[in-house]
CSV table of C-alpha atoms in Angstrom, one decimal:
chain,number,residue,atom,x,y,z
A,1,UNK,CA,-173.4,-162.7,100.9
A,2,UNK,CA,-170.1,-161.5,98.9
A,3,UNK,CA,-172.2,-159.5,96.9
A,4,UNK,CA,-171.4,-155.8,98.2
A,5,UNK,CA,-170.6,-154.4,94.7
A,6,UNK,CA,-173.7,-155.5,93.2
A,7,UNK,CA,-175.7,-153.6,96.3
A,8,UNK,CA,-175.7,-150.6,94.8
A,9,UNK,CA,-176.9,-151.9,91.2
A,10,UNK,CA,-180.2,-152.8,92.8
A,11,UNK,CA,-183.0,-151.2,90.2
A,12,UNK,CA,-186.0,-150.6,92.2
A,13,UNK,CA,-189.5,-149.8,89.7
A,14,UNK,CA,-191.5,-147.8,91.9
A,15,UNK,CA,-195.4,-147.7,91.4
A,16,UNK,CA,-198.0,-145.0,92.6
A,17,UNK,CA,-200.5,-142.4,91.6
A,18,UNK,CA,-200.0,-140.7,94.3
A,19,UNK,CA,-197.1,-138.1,94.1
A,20,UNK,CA,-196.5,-137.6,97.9
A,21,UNK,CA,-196.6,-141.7,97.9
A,22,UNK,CA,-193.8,-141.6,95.2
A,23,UNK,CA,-192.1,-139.2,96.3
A,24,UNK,CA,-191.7,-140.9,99.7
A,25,UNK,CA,-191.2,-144.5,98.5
A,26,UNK,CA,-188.2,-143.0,96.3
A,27,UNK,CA,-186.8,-141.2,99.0
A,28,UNK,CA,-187.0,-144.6,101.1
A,29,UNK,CA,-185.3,-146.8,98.4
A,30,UNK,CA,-182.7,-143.8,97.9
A,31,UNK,CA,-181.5,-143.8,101.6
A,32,UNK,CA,-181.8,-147.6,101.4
A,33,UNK,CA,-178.8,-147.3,98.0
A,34,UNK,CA,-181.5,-148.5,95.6
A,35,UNK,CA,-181.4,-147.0,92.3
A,36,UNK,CA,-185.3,-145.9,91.3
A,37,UNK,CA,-187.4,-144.8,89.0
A,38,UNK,CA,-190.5,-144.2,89.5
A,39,UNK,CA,-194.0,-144.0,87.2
A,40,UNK,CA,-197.3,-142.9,88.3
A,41,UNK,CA,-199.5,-145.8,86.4
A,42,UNK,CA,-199.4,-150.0,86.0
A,43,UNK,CA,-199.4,-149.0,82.1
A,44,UNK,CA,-196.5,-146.9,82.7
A,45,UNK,CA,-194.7,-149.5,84.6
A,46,UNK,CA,-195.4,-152.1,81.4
A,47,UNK,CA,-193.9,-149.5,79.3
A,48,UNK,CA,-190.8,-149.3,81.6
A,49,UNK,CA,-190.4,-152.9,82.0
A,50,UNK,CA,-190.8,-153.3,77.7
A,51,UNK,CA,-193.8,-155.3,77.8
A,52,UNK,CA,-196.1,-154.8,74.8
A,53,UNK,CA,-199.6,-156.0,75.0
A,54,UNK,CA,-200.6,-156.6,71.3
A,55,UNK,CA,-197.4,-156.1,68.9
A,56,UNK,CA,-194.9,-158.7,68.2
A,57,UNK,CA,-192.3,-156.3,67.9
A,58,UNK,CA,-191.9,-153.0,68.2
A,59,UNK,CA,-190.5,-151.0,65.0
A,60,UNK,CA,-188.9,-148.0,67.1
A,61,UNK,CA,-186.8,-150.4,68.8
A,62,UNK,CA,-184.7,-152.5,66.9
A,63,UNK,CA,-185.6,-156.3,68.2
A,64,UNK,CA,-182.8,-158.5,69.8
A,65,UNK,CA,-184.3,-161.2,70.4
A,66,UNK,CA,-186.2,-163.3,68.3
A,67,UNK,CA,-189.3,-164.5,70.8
A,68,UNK,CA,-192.2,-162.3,70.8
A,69,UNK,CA,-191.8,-160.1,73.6
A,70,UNK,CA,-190.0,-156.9,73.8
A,71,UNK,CA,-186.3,-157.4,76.0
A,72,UNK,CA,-186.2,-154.8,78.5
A,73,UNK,CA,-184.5,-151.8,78.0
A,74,UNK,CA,-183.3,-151.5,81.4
A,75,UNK,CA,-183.0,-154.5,84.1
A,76,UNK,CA,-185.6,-153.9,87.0
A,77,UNK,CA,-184.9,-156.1,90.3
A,78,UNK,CA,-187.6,-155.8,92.2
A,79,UNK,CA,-190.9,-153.8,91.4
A,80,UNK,CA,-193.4,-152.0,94.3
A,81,UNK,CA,-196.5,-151.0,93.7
A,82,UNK,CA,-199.1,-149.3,95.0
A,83,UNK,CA,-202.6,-151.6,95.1
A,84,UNK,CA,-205.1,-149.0,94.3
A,85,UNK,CA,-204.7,-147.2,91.4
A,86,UNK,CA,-207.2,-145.7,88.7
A,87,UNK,CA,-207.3,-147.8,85.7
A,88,UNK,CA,-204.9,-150.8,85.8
A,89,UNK,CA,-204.8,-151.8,90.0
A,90,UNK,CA,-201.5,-153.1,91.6
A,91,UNK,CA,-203.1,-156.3,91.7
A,92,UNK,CA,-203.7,-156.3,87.8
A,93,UNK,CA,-200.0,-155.5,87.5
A,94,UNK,CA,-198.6,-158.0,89.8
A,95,UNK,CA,-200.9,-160.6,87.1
A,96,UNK,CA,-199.3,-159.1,84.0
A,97,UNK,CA,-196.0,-159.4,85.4
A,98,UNK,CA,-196.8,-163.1,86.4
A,99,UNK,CA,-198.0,-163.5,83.2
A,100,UNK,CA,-195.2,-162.8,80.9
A,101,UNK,CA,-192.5,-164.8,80.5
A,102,UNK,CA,-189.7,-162.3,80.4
A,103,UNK,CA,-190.9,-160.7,83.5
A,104,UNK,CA,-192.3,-163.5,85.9
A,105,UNK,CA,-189.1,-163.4,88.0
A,106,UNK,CA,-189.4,-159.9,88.9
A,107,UNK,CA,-190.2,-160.0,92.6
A,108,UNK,CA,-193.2,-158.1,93.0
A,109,UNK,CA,-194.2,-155.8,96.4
A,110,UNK,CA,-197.5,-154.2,96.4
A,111,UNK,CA,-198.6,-152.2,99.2
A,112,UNK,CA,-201.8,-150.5,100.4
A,113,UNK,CA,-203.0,-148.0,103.0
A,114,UNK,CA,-205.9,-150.9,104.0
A,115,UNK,CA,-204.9,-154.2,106.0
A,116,UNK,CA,-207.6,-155.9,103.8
A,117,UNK,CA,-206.5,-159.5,104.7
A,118,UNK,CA,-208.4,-161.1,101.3
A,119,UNK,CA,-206.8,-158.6,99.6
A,120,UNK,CA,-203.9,-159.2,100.9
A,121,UNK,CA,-204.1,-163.1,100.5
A,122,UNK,CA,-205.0,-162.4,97.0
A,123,UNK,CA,-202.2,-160.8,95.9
A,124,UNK,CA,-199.5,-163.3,97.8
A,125,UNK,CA,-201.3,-166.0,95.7
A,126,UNK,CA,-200.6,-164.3,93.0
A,127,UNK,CA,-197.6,-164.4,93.2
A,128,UNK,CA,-196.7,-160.8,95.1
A,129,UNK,CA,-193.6,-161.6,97.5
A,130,UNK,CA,-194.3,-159.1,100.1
A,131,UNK,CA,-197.4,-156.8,100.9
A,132,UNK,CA,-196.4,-153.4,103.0
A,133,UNK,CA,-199.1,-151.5,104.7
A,134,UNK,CA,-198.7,-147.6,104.3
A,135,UNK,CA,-197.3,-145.7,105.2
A,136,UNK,CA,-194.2,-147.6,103.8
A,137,UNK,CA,-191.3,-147.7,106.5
A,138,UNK,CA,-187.3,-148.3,106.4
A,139,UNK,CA,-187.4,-151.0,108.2
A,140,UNK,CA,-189.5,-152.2,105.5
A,141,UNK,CA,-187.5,-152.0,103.0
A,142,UNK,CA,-184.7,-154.6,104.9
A,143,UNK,CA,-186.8,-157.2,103.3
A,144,UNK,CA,-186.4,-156.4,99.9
A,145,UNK,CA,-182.8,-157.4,99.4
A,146,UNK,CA,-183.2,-160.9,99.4
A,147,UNK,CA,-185.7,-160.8,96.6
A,148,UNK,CA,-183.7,-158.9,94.8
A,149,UNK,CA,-181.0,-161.3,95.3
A,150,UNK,CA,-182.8,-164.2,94.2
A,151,UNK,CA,-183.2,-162.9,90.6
A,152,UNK,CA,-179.6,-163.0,90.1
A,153,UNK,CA,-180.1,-166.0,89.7
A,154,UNK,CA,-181.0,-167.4,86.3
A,155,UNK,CA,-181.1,-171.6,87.1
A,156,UNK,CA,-184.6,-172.8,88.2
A,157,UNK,CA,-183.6,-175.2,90.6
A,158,UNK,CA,-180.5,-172.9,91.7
A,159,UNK,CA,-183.3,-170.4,92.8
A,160,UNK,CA,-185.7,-172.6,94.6
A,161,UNK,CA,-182.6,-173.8,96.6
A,162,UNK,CA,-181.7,-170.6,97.1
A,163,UNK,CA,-185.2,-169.0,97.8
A,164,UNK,CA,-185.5,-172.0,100.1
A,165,UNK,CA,-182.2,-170.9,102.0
A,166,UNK,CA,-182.7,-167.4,102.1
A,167,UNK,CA,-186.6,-168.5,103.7
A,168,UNK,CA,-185.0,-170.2,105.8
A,169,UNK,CA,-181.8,-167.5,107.2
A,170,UNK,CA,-185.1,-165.1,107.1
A,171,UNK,CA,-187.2,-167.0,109.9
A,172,UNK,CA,-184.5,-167.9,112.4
A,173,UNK,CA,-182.6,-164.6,112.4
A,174,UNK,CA,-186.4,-162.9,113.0
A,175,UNK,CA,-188.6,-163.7,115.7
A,176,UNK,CA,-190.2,-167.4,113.7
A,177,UNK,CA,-188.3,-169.9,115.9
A,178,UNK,CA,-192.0,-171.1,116.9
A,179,UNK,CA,-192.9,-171.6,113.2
A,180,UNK,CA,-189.8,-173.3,112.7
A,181,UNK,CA,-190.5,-175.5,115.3
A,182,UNK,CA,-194.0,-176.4,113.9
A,183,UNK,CA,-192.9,-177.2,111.0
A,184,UNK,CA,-190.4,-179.4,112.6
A,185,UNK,CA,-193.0,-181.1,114.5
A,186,UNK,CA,-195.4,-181.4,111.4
A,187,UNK,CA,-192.6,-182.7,108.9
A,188,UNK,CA,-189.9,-184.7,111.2
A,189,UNK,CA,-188.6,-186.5,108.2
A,190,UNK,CA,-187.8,-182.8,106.2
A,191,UNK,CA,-184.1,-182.7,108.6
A,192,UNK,CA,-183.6,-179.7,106.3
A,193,UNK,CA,-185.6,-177.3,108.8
A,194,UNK,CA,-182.9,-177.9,111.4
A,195,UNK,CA,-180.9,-174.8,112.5
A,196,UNK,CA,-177.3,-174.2,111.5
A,197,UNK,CA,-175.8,-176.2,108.4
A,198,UNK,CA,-176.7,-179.9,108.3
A,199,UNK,CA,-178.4,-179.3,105.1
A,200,UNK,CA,-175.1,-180.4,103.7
A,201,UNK,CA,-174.9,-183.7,105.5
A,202,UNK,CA,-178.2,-184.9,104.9
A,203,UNK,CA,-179.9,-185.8,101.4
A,204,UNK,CA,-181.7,-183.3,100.1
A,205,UNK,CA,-185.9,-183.5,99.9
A,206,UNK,CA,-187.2,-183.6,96.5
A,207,UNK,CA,-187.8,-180.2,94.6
A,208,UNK,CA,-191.6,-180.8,95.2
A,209,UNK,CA,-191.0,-181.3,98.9
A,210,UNK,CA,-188.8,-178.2,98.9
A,211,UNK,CA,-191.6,-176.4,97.4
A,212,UNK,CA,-194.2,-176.9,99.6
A,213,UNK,CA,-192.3,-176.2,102.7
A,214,UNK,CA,-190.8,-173.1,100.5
A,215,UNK,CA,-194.9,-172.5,100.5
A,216,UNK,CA,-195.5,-173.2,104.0
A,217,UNK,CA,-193.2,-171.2,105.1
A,218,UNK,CA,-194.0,-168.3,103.3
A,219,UNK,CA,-197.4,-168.3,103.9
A,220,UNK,CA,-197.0,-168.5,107.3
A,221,UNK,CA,-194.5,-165.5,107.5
A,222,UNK,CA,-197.1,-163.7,105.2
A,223,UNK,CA,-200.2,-164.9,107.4
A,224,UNK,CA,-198.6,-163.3,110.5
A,225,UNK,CA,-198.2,-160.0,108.6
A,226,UNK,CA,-201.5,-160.5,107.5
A,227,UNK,CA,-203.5,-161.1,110.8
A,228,UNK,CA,-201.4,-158.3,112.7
A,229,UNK,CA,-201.2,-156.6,109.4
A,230,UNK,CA,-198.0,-155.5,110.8
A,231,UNK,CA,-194.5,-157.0,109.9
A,232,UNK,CA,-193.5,-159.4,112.5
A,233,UNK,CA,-189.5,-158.3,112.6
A,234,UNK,CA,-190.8,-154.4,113.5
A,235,UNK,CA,-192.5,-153.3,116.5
A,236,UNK,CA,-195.3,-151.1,114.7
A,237,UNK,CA,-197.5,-150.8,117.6
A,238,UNK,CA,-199.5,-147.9,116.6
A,239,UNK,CA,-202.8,-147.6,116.0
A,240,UNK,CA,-204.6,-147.2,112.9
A,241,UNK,CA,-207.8,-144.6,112.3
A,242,UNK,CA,-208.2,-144.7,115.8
A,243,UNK,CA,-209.3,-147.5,116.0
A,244,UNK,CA,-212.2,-147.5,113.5
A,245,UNK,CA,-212.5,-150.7,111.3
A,246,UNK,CA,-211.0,-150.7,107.7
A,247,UNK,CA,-213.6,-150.4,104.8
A,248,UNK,CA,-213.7,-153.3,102.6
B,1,UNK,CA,-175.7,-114.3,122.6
B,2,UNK,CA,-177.1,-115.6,119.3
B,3,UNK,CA,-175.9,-119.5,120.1
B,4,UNK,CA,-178.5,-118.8,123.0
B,5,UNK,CA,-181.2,-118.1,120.7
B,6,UNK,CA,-180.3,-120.8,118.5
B,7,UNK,CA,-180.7,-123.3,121.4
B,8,UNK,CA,-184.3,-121.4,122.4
B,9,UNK,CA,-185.6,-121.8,118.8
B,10,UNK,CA,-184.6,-125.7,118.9
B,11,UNK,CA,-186.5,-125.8,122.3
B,12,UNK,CA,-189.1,-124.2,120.7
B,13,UNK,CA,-189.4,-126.7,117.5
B,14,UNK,CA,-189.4,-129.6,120.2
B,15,UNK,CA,-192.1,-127.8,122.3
B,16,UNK,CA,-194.3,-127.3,119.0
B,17,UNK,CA,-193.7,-130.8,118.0
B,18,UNK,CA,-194.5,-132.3,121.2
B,19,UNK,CA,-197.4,-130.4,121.5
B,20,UNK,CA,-198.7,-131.1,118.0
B,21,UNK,CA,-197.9,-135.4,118.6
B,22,UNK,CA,-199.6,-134.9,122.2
B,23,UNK,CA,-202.6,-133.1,120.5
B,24,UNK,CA,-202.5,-135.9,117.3
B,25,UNK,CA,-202.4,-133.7,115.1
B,26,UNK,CA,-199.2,-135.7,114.2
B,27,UNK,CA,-197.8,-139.3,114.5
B,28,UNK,CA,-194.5,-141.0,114.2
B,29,UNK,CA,-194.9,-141.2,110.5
B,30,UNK,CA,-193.7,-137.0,110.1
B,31,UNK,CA,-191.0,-138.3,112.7
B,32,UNK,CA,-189.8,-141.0,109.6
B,33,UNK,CA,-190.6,-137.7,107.4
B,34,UNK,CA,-187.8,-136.1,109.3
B,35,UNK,CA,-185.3,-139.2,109.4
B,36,UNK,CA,-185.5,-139.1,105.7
B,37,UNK,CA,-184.2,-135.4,105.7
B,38,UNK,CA,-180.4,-135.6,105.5
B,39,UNK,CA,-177.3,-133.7,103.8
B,40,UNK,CA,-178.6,-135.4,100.7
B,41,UNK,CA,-182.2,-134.3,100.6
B,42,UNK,CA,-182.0,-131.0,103.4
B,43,UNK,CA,-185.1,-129.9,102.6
B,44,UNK,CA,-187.5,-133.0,102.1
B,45,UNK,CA,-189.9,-132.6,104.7
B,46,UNK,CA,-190.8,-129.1,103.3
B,47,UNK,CA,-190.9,-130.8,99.8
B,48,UNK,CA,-193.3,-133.1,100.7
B,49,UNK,CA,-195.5,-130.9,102.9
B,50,UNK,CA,-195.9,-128.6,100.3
B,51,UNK,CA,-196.8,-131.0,97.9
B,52,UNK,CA,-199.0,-132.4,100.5
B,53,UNK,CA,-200.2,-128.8,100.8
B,54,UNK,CA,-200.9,-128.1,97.1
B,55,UNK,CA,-202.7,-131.5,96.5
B,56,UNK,CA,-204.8,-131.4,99.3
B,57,UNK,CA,-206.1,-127.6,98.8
B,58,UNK,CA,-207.1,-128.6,95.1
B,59,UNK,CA,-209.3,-131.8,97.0
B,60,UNK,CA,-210.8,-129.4,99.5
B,61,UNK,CA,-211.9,-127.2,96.5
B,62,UNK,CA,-213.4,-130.3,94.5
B,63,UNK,CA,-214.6,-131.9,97.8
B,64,UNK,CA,-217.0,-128.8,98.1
B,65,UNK,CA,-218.3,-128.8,94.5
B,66,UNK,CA,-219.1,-132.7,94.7
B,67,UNK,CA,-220.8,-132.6,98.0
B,68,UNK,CA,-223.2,-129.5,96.1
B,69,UNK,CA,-223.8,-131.9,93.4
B,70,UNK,CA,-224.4,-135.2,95.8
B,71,UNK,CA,-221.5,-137.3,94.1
B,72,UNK,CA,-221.0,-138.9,96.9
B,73,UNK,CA,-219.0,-141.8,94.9
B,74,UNK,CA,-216.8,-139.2,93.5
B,75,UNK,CA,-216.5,-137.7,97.3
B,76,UNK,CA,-215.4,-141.1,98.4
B,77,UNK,CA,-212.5,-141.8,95.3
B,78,UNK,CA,-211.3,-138.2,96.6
B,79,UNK,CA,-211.4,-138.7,100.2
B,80,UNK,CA,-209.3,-142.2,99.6
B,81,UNK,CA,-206.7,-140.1,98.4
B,82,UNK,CA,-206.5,-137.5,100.7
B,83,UNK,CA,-206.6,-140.4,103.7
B,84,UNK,CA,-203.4,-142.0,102.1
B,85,UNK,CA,-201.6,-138.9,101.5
B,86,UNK,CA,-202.8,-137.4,105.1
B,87,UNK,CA,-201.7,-140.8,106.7
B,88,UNK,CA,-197.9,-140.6,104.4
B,89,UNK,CA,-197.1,-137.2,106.1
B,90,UNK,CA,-198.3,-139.1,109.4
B,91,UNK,CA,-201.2,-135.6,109.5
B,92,UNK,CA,-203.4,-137.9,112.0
B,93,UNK,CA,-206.2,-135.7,112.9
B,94,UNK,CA,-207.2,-134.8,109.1
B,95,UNK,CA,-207.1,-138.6,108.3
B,96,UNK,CA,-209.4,-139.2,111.0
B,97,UNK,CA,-211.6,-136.8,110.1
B,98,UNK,CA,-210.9,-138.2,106.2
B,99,UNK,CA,-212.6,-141.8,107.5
B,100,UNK,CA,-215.3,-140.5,109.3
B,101,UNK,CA,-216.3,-138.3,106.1
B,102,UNK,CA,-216.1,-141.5,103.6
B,103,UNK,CA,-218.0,-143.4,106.1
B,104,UNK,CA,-220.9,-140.7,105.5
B,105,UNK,CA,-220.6,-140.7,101.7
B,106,UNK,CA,-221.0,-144.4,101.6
B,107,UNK,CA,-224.0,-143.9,103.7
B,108,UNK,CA,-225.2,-140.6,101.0
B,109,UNK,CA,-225.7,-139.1,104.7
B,110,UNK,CA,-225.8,-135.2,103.2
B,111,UNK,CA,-225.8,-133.6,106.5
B,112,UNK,CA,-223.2,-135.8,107.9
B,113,UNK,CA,-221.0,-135.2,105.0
B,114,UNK,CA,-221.2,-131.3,105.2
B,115,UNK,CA,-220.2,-131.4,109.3
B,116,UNK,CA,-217.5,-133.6,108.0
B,117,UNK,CA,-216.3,-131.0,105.5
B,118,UNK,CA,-216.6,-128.5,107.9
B,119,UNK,CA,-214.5,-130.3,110.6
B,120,UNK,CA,-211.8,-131.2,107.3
B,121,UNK,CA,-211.4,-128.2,106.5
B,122,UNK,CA,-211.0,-126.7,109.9
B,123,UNK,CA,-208.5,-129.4,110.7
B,124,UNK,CA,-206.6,-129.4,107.6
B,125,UNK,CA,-206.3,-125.1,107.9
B,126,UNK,CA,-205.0,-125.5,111.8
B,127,UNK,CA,-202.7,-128.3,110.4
B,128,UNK,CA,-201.2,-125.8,107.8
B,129,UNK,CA,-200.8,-123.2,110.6
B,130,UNK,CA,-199.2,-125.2,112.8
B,131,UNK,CA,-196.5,-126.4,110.1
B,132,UNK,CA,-195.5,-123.7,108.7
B,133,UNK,CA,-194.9,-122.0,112.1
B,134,UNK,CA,-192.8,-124.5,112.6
B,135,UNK,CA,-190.8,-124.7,109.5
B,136,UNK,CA,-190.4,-121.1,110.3
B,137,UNK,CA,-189.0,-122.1,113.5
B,138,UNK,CA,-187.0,-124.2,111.5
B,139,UNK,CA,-185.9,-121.6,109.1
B,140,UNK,CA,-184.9,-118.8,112.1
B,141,UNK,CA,-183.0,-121.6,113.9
B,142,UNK,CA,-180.8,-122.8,110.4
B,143,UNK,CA,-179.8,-119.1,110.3
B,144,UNK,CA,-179.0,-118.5,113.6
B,145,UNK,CA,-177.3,-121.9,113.8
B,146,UNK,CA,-175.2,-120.7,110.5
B,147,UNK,CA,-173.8,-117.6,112.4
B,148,UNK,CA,-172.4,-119.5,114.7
B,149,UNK,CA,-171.1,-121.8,113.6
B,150,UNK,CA,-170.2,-120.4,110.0
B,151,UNK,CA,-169.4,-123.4,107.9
């Protein structure tokens, strides 16, 4: 997408109490040419990201901006996390992140050795972009990128065009022609959905309209993930705890 | 002569490994383990399985003291955490074994919970066998590879 020298500038925040965990998803992002760092707590990762709970400003740091938030010190593109931690959860992250208006368009992953599907749910509501069941793999990690992308990206209604694009590339270079097709079915006026680029051609739906197929969308390519609690572009066939249910 | 023995040690490795993924001790996830291992990082797997290694023989060791004091919550936190890092080095048999021994803390089952222990322990200890025999494998083969072909 003419943006090979800004591949390797990728800032991944990595999230996990557990050291094998982080040692693993570092190694991961490494091979994948993600630059890392990772902390071992959700208050560690505020820290990192320069998000202060209580203070207006923080006298060790000189303040650069004027609003009442810390800048951060470092640009993060994309933070994973780990769901279960002691203390603050993955989940309790992802909301702080939401939360705060300097970070909120820091894609958030969170993953999680349980294919919980409220859980899982939960946390896509929230605003989490993917969720990865552990053990964490490559072929994963392919789907980070255009996340990362999207927060190049500084216009509103420039990103929701172009998370809308990217949603789109995603689903018919994967195996989601079906879903595509639904869609098509459900929404024949949205001529958007159609394959290849007549987006130009036709008028463009309304932000709102954009939005909800954006949501549609979405939730159907997180739903699959969800019921098979496998991602739908990797063939992860194998079986979990031998087949004894997950724990709630 | 010594190319020859480097080409019976590899066998060797693969007949171990085999043996250990047709047994399930192991999955596919200490095959990604292994992918990740490059010119970069030569020695990640060992890294990680030490690690894996150190951490686990500490939860072993608490494991024991909380199923004397029936703190069978604790037991559970602990066993969450050696499940996850059992399942990240793709050690299949010892996370088995990790699920069956929560399900029994979260039933306060005492007896079950000290069979479970017994069977952790013993799987976890033939796990650790079986990996560093073949890391020594591993080792022997590097060595005998570096003679012949000197770099």
């Amino acid at each position: 997408m003419g943006m090979a020298a800004a591949e390797s500038q990728f800032h991944v925040l990595a999230v996990d109490d557990s050291i094998i965990d982080r040692k693993l998803i570092e190694r991961l992002l490494r091979t994948s040419s993600y630059q890392v760092t990772t902390v071992d707590s959700g208050s560690k990762a505020l820290e990192f990201l320069g998000l202060r709970e209580n203070d207006e400003s923080n006298p060790s740091i000189p303040s650069v901006c004027p609003n009442n938030h810390q800048p951060q010190e470092v640009e993060v593109n994309l933070v994973i996390t780990d769901y279960c931690m002691p203390g603050m959860t993955g989940y309790d992250l992802l909301k702080k992140i939401k939360e705060s208006s300097s970070l909120r368009n820091i894609p958030v992953v969170i993953m999680s050795s349980e294919n919980v599907p409220s859980r899982i749910n939960r946390c896509l509501e929230e605003g989490a972009e993917e969720f990865f069941l552990k053990p964490v793999r490559l072929s994963d990690l392919n789907k980070l990128k255009p996340h990362m992308k999207k927060t190049k990206f500084k216009d509103q209604k420039q990103e929701t065009v172009e998370r809308f694009e990217d949603s789109e590339v995603q689903q018919q270079q994967s195996q989601q022609q079906i879903i595509i097709q639904n869609e098509h079915h459900q929404a024949p006026k949205l001529q958007v959905l159609q394959p290849e680029s007549e987006s130009e051609s036709h008028p463009q739906p309304t932000i709102e309209q954009q939005q909800q197929i954006l949501q549609q969308a979405n939730n159907n390519n997180k739903r699959k993930t969800m019921e098979q609690g496998l991602s739908p572009e990797t063939d992860r066939t194998r079986p979990r705890y031998s087949g004894i249910a997950t724990v709630v | 002569m010594l190319g020859f023995g480097a080409d019976l040690l590899w066998a060797d490795m693969n007949r171990l490994l085999a043996f250990l993924f047709h047994q399930g001790v192991l999955d596919e996830q200490f095959l990604q383990l292994q992918q990740l291992q490059d010119e970069a990082s030569p020695n990640f797997v060992s890294e990680v399985v030490n690690i894996y290694f150190h951490e686990s023989e500490k939860l072993l060791t608490n494991l024991r003291g909380l199923l004397m004091e029936r703190e069978y919550k604790k037991m559970g936190i602990h066993l969450n955490q050696f499940m996850g890092s059992s399942s990240s080095i793709g050690a299949k048999r010892v996370t088995n074994v990790c699920v069956a021994f929560r399900a029994a803390t979260d039933q306060s089952n005492r007896a079950g919970c000290l069979r479970a222990l017994e069977m952790l322990e013993h799987e976890y200890c033939y796990l650790k066998n079986k990996l560093h025999e073949l890391f020594q494998i591993e080792q022997q083969r590097a060595l005998v590879a570096g003679v012949r072909y000197p770099v």
